[in-house]
Short mmCIF file of C-alpha atoms and ligand atoms in Angstrom, two decimals:
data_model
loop_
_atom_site.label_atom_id
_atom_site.label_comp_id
_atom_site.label_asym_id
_atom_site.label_seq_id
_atom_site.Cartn_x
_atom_site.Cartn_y
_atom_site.Cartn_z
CA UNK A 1 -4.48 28.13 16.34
CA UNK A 2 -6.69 29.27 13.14
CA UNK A 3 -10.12 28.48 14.37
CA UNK A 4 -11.64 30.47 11.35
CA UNK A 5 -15.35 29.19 9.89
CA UNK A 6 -16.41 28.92 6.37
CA UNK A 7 -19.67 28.80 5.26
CA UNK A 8 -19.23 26.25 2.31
CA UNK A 9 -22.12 25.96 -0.12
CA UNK A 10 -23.18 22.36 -0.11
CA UNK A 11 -24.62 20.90 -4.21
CA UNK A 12 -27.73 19.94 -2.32
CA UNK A 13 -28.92 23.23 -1.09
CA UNK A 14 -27.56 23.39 2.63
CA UNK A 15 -25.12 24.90 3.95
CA UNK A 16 -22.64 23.61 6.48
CA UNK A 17 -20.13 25.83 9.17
CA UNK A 18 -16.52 23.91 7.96
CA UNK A 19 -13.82 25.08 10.13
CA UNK A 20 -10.23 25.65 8.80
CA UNK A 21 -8.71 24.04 11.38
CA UNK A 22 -10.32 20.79 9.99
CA UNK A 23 -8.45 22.10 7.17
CA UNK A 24 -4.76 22.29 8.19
CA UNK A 25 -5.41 18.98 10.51
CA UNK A 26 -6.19 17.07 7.07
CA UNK A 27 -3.02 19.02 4.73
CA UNK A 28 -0.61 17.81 7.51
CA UNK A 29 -2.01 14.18 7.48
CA UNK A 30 -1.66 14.73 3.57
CA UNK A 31 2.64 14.89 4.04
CA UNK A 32 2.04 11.01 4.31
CA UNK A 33 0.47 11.09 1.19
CA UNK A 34 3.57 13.27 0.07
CA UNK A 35 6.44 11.08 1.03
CA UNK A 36 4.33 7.65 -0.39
CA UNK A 37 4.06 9.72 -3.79
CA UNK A 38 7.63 11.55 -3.54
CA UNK A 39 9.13 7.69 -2.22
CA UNK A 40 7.50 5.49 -4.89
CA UNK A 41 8.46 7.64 -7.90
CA UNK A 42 11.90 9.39 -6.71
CA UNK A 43 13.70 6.00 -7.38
CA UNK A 44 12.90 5.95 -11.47
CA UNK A 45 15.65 8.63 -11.84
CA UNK A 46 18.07 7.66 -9.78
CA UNK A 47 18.15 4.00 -10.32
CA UNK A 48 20.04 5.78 -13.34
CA UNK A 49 22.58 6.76 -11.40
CA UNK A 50 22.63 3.88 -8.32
CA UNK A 51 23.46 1.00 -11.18
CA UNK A 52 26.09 2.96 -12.46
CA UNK A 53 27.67 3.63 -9.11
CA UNK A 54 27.25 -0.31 -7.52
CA UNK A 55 27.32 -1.84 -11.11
CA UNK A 56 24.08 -3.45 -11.01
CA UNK A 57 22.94 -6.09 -13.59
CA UNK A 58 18.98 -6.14 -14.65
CA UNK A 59 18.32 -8.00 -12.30
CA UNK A 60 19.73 -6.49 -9.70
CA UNK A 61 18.17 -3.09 -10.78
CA UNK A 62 14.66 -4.72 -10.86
CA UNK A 63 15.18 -5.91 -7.22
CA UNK A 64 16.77 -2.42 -5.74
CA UNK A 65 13.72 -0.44 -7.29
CA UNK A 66 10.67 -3.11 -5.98
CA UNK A 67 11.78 -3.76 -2.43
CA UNK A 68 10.24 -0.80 -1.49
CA UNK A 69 6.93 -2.15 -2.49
CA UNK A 70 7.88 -5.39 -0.29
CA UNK A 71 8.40 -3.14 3.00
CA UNK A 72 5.14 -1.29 2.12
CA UNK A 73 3.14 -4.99 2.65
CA UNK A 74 5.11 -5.40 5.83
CA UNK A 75 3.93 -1.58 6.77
CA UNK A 76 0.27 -2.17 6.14
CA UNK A 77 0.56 -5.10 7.66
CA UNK A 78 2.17 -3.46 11.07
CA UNK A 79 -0.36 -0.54 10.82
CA UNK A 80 -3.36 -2.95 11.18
CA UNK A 81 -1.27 -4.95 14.35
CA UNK A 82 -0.65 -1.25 16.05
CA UNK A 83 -3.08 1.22 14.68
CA UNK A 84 -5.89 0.70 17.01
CA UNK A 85 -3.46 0.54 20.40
CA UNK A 86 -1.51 3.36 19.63
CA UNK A 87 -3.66 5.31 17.90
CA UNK A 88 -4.01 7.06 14.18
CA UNK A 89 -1.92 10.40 15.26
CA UNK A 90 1.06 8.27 17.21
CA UNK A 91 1.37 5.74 13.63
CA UNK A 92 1.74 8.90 11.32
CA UNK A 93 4.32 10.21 13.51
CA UNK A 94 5.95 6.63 13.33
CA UNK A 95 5.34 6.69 9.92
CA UNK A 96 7.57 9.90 9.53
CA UNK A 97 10.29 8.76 11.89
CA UNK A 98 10.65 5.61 9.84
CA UNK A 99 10.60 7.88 6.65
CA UNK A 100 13.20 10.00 8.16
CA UNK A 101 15.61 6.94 9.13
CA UNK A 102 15.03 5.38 5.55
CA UNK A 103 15.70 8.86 3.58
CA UNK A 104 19.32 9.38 6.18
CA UNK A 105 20.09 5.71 5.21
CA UNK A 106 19.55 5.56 1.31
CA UNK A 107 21.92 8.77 1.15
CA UNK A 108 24.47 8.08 3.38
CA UNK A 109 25.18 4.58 2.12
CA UNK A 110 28.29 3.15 1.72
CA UNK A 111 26.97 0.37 -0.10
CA UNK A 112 24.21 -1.71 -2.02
CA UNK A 113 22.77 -3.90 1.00
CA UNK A 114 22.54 -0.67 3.54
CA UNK A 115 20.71 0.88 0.58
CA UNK A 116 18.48 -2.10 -0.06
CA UNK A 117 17.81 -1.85 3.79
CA UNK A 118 17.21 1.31 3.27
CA UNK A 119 14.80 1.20 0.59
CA UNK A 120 12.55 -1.32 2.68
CA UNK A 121 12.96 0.94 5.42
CA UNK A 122 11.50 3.48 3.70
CA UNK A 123 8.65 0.95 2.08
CA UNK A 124 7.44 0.40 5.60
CA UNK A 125 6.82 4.06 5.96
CA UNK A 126 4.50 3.66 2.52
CA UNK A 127 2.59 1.37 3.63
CA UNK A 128 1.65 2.78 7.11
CA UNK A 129 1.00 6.50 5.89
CA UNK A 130 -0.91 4.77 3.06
CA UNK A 131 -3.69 3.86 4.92
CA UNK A 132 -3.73 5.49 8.44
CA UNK A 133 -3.10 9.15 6.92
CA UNK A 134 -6.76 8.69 5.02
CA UNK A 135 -8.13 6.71 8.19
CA UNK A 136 -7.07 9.63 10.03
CA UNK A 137 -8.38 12.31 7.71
CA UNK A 138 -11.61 10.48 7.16
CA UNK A 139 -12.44 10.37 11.07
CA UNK A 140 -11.78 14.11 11.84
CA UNK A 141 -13.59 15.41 8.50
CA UNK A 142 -17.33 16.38 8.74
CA UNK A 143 -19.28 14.13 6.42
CA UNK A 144 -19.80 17.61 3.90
CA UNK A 145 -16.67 17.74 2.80
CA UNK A 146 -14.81 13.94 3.85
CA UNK A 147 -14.53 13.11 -0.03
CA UNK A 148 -12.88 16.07 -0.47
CA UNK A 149 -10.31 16.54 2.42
CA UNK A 150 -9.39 12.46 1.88
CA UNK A 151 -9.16 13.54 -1.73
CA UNK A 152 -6.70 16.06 -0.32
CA UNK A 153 -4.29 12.50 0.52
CA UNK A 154 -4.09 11.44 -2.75
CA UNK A 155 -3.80 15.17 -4.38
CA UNK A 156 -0.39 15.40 -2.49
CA UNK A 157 0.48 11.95 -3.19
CA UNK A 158 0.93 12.64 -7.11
CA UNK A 159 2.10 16.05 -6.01
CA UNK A 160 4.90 13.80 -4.36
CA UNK A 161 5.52 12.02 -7.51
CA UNK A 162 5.73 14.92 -9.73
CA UNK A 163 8.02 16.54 -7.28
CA UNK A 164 10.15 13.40 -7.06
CA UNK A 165 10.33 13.75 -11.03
CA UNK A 166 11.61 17.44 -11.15
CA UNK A 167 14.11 16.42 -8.53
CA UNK A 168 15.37 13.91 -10.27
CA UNK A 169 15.66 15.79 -13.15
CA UNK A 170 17.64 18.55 -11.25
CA UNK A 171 20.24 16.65 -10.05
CA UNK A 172 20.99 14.29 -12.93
CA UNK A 173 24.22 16.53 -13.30
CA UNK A 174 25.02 16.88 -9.91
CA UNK A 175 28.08 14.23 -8.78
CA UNK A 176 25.98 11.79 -6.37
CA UNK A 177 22.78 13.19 -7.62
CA UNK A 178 21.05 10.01 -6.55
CA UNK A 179 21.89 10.49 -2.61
CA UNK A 180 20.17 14.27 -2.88
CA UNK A 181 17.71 12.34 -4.49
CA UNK A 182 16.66 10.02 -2.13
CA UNK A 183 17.71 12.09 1.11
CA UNK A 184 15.59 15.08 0.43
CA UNK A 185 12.44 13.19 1.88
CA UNK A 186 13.25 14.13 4.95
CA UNK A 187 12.57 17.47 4.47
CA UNK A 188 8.50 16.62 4.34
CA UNK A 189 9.27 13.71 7.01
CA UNK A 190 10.14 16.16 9.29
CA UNK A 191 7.09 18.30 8.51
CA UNK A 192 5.33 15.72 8.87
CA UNK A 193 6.35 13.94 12.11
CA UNK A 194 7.05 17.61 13.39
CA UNK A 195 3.32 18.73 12.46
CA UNK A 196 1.33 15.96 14.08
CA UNK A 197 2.89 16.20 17.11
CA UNK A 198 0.66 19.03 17.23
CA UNK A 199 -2.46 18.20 15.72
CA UNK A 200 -5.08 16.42 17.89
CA UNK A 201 -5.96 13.13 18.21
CA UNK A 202 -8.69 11.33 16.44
CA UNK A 203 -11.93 11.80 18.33
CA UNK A 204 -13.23 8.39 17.54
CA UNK A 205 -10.13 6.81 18.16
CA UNK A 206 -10.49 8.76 21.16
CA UNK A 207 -13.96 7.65 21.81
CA UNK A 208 -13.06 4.13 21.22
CA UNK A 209 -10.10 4.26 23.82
CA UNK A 210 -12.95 5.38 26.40
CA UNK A 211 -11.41 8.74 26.40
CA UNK A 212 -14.53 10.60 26.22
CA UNK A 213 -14.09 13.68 27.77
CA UNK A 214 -10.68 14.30 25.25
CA UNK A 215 -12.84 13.28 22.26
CA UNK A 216 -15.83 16.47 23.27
CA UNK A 217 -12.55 18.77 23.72
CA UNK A 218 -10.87 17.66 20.42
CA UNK A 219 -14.15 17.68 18.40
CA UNK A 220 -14.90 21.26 19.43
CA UNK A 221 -11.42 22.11 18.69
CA UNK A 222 -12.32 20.46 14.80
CA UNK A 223 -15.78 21.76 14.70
CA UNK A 224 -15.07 25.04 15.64
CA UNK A 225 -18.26 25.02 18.06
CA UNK A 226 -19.60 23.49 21.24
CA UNK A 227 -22.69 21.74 19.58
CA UNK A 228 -20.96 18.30 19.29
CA UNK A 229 -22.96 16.20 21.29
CA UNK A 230 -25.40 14.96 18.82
CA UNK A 231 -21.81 13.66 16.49
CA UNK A 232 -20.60 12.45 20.07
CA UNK A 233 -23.34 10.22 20.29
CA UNK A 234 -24.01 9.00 17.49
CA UNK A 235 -20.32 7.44 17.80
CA UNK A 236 -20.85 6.03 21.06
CA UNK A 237 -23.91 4.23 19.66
CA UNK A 238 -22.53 3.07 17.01
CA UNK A 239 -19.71 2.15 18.94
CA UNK A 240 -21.92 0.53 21.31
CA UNK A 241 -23.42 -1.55 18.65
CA UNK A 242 -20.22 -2.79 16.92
CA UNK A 243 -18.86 -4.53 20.33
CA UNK A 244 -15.01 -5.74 20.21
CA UNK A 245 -12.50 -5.27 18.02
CA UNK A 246 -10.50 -8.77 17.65
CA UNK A 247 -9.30 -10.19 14.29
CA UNK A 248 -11.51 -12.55 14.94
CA UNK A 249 -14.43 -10.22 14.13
CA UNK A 250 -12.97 -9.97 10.45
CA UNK A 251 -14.67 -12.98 9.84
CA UNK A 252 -18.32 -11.94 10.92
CA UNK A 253 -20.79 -11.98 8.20
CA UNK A 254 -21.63 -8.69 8.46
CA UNK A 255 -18.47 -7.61 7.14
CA UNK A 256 -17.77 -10.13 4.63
CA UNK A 257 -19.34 -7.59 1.93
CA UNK A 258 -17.28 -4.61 2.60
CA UNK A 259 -13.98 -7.06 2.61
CA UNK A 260 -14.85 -8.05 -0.67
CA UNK A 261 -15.77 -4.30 -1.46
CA UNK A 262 -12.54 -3.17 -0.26
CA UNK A 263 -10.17 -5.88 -1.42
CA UNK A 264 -11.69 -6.21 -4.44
CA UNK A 265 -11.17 -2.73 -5.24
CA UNK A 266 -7.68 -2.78 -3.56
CA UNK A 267 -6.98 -5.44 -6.23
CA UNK A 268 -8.26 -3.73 -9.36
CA UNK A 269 -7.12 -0.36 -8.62
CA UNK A 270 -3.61 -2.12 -9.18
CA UNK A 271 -4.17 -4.85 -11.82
CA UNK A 272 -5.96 -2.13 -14.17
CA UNK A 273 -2.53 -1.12 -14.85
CA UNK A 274 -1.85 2.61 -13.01
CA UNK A 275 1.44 1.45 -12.00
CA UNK A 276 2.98 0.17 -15.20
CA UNK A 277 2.24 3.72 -16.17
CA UNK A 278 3.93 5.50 -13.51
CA UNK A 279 6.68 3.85 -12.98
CA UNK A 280 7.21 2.32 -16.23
CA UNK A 281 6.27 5.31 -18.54
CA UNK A 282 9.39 5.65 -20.54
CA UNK A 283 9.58 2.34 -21.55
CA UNK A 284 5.95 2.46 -22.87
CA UNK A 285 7.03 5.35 -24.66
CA UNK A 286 9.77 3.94 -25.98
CA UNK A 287 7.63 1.11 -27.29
CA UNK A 288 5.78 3.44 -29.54
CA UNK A 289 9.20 4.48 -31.02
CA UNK A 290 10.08 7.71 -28.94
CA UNK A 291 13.80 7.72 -28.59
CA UNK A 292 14.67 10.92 -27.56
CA UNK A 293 15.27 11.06 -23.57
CA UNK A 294 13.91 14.38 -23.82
CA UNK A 295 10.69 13.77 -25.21
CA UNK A 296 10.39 10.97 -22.96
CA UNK A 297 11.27 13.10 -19.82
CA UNK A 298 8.87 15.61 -21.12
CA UNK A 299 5.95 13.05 -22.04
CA UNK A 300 6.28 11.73 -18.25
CA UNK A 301 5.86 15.09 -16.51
CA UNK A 302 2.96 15.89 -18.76
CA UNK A 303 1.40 12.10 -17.53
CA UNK A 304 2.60 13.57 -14.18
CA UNK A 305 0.93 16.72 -14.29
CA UNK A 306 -1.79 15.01 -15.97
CA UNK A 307 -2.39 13.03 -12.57
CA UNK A 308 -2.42 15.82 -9.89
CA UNK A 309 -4.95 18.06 -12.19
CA UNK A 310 -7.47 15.45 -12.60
CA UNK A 311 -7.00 14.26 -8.86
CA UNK A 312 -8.28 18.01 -8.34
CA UNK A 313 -11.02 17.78 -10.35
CA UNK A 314 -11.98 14.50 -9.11
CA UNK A 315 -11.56 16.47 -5.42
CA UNK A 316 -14.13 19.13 -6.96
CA UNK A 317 -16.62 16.20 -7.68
CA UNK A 318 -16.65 13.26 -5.09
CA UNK A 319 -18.62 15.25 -2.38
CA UNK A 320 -20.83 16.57 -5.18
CA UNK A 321 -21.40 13.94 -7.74
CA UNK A 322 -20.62 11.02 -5.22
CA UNK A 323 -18.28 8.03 -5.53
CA UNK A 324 -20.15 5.25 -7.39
CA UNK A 325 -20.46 7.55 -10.46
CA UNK A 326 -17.08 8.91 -9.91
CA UNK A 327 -15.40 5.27 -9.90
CA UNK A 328 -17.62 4.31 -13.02
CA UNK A 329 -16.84 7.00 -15.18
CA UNK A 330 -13.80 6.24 -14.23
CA UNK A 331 -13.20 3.34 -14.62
CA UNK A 332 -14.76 3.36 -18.64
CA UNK A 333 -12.27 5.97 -19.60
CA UNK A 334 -9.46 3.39 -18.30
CA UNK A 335 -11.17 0.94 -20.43
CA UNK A 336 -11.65 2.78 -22.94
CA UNK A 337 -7.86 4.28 -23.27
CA UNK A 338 -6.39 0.70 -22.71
CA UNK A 339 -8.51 -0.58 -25.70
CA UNK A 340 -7.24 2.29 -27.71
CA UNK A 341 -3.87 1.47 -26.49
CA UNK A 342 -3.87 -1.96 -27.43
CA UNK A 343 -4.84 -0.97 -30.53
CA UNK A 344 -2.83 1.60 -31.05
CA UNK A 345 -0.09 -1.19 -30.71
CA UNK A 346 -2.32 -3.69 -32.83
CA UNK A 347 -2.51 -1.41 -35.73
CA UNK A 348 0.00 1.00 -35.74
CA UNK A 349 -0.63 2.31 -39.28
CA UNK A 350 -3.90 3.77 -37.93
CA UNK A 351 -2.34 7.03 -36.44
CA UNK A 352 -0.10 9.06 -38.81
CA UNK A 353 2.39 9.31 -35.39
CA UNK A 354 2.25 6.50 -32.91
CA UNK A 355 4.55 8.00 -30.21
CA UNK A 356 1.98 11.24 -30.61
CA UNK A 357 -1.02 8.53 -30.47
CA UNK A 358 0.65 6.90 -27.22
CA UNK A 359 0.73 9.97 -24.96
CA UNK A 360 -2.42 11.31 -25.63
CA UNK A 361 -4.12 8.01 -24.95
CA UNK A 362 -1.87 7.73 -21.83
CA UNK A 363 -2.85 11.22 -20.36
CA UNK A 364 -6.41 9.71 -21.21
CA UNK A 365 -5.52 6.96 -18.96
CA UNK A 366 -4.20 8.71 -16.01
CA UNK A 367 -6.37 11.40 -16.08
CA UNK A 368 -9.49 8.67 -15.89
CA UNK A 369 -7.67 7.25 -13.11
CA UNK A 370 -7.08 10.04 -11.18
CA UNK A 371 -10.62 11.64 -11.15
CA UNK A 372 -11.67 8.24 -9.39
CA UNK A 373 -10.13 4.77 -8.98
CA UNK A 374 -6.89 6.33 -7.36
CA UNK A 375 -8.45 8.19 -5.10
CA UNK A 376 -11.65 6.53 -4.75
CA UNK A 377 -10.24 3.14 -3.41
CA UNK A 378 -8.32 4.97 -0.47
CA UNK A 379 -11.38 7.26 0.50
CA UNK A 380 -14.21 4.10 0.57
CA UNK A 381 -11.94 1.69 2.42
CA UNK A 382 -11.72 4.36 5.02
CA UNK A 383 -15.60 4.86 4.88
CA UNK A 384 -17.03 1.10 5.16
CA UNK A 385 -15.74 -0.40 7.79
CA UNK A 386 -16.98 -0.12 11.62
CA UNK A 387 -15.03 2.01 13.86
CA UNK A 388 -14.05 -1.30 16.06
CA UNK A 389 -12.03 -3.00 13.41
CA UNK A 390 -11.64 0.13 11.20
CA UNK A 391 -7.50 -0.03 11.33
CA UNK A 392 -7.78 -3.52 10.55
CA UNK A 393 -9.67 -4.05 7.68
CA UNK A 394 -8.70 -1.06 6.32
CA UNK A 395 -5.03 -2.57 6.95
CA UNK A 396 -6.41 -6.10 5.02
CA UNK A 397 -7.32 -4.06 1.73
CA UNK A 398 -3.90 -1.77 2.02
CA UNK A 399 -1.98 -5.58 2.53
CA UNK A 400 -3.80 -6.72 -0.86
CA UNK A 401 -3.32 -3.69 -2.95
CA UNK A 402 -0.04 -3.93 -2.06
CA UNK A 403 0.52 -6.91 -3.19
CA UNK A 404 -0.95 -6.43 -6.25
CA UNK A 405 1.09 -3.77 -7.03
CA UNK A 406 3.84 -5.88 -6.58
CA UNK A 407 2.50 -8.54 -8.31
CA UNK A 408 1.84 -6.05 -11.56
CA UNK A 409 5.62 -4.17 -11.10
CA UNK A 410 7.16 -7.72 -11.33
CA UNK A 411 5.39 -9.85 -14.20
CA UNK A 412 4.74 -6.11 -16.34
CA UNK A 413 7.82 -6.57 -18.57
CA UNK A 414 7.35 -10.28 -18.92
CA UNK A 415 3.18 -10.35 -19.91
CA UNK A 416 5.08 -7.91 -22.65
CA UNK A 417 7.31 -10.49 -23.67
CA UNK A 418 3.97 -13.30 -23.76
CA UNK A 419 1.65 -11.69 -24.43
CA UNK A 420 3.04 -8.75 -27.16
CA UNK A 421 2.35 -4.63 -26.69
CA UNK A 422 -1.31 -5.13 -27.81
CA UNK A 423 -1.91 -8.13 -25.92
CA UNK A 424 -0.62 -7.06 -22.64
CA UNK A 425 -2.68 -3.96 -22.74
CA UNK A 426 -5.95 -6.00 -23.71
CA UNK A 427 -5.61 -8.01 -20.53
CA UNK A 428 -5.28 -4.54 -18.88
CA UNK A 429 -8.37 -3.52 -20.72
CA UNK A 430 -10.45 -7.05 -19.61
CA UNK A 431 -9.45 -6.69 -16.24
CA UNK A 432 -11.14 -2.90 -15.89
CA UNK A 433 -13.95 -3.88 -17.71
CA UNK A 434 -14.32 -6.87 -14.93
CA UNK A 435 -13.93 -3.93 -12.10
CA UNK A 436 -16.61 -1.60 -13.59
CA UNK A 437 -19.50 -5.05 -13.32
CA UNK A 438 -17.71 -5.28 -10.30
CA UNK A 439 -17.92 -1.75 -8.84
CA UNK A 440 -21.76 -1.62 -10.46
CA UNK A 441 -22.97 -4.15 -8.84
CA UNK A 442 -21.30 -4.12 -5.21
CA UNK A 443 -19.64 -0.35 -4.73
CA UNK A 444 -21.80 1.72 -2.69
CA UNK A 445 -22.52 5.19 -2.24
CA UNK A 446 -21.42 6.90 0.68
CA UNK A 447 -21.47 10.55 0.60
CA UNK A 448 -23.12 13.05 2.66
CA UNK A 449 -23.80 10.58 5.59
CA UNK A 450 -21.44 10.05 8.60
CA UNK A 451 -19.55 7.23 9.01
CA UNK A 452 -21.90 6.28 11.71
CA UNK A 453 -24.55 6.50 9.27
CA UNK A 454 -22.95 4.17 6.38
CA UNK A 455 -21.90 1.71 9.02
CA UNK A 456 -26.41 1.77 10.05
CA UNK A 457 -26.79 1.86 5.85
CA UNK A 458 -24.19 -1.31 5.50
CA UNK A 459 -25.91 -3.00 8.00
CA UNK A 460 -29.36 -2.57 6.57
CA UNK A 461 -27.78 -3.19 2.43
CA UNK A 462 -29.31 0.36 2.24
CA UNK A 463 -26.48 1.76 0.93
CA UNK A 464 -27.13 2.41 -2.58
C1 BGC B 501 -2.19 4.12 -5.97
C2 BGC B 501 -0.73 3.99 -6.33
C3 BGC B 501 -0.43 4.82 -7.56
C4 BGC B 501 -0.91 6.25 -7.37
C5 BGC B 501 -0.73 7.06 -8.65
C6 BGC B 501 -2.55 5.57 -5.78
O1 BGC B 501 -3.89 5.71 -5.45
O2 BGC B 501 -2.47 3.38 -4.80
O3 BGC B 501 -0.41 2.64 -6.54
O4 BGC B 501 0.95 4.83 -7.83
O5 BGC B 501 -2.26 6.29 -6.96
O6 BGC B 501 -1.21 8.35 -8.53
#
């Protein structure tokens, strides 16, 4: 195996010995961040097709394309019951094998309920990789570069959903399109379950599991040198600190703060309003009086492409800049393009073309999001919390943005319908302006430092 060492140039001066094999360890935990991306967006194209084929009413359409978001809950709610017995490597590789039976299903069905199945199936997969391929990621990475190699997740997650796009768009002509559509994902399934069968396990999982001696051979295998035991213990004493890992311990005051940290953010990443812009683009669109399918294809792809640029940029800047100015800066451009959004709606007579005016302040959007909240909320969540009920909490925040997401997907068209264009982007707007007080005053800074050392930091409220 590549056991190659880079000398990367650290923004503060030093310089730290990154081994690619950390690398390719973190791009094959980043095919769960694929598939979620590739999953989530593949059905907006072939729900086209699907509600031709079973004659599906609205209703029935809005309920084939969100019960995937209903098996992700149940999936991030079964990663935080199994992640810390079986381990973060063993629930990717479940995660793949339940990808792989969802993908066979979908195309292969002979009708709507085995594809509803189906589509849950596949939702449980979501919601597992969701969290435990940046859990993962986050425990083998060496504090230098952990922003960027969880940043890595997300980058292949809108990778996924621009891919999912340009397949859709490929077999639109193709008789049964849609099954090719959905069944392609298990091409990266396979990669994925195929590929972590052999990379290593994590070595604080490891550690935790009182596997010691494993944990010394896979960290050397990660580091790409023998000098591990000062990282070794500072696990075991942090380990030795945090005692038990019950559900119980959830409730301790010490971790009330980064709950609210990480389910506050779980929320606002989703009610902010990503969502209604990636799945729900062409309708927006259409809104500002776009008709043409074309333009609309071609104004989604650009909002796609939009999203895996900035992610890199954002990538570029979280191990440099840091995440608390990251998520702020952020989080004001996503206030500031829903504003302009809802007035671009308000007052349409302001811009001399409002379907023009509508994607540029959308790429503004997603672009904002992308350098930070997207990414942001998956990378912290798998920073806070104490190695002993790490799968859990995480699994508590990936429950409630989950739900939110569902929450937003279902009651999107209808705040339109209340509320107006302008007035349902407004709330949008409130609501980020409520999550950049709320990331100022409670989001903390984590970069540079092990995990050990941000659980010492969080326990101290030195973590600003
Ligand atoms: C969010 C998803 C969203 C995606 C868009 C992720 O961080 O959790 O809900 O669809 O970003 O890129």
């Amino acid at each position: 195996m590549i056991m190659t060492n880079s000398s990367i140039s650290h923004p503060s001066g030093t310089h730290h010995k990154v081994s690619g094999f950390v690398i390719i360890v973190s791009a094959i935990a980043a095919i769960g961040g694929l598939l979620f991306g590739y999953d989530t967006g593949v059905i907006s194209g072939a729900i086209l097709f699907i509600k031709e084929q079973f004659q599906l009413d609205s209703t029935m359409q809005e309920l084939t394309v969100s019960v995937v978001l209903v098996g992700a809950l149940v999936g991030a709610a079964l990663g935080g019951i199994l992640g810390d017995r079986f381990g973060r490597r063993h629930m990717i590789i479940l995660s793949a094998i339940i990808f792989l039976l969802g993908a066979l299903l979908t195309a292969f069905t002979p009708n709507l309920s085995i594809l509803i199945c189906g589509r849950i199936i596949v939702g449980v997969g979501i919601g597992i990789a969701s969290f435990i391929s940046p859990m993962y990621i986050s425990e083998v990475a060496p504090k230098s570069i952990r922003g960027t190699l969880v940043f890595l997740n997300q980058l292949a997650l809108t990778l996924g959903i621009l891919l999912a796009y340009l397949v859709d768009y490929l077999f639109t002509t193709v008789p049964g399109g849609w099954r090719w559509m959905l069944g392609l994902a298990v091409i990266p399934a396979l990669v994925l379950g195929l590929g972590m069968l052999k990379m290593p396990n994590s070595p604080r999982w490891l550690i935790m599991k009182n596997r010691g001696g494993q944990a010394r051979t896979v960290l050397t295998k990660i580091r790409g040198t023998a000098a591990v035991d000062a990282e070794l213990a500072e696990i075991h004493d942090s380990l030795a600190t945090e005692g038990s890992s019950s559900w119980s311990d959830l409730f301790k005051p010490a971790l009330r703060l980064p709950l609210i940290i990480g389910i506050g953010l779980a929320i606002f990443q989703q009610v902010t309003g990503i969502n209604t812009v990636i799945y729900y683009a062409p309708t927006i669109l259409e809104f500002s009086g776009i008709k043409s399918v074309a333009v609309s294809i071609l104004g989604t792809t650009g909002i796609g492409v939009i999203n895996v640029i900035f992610t890199i940029v954002g990538a570029w800047l979280v191990d440099r800049a840091g995440r608390r100015p990251l998520l702020l800066i952020s989080l004001s451009g996503m206030a500031i393009s829903l504003g302009l959004l809802a007035l671009a709606f308000q007052l349409p007579q302001l811009a001399s073309s409002l379907g023009m005016a509508v994607v540029v302040i959308l790429m503004l959007y997603v672009a904002s999001f992308a350098i930070g909240l997207g990414p942001v909320f998956w990378l912290l969540i798998s920073e806070i919390y104490p190695l002993n009920v790490r799968s859990k909490a995480m699994s508590v925040a990936t429950v409630a943005n989950w739900g939110a997401n569902l929450i937003v997907a279902v009651t999107f068209l209808s705040i339109v319908q209340v509320l107006g264009r302008p007035g349902a982007f407004w709330l949008y707007a409130a609501l980020t302006v409520a999550s950049v007080l709320f990331t100022y005053k409670l989001v903390p800074e984590t970069k540079n430092r092990t995990l050990e050392q941000i659980q010492e930091a969080m326990r101290h409220h030195q973590v600003r």
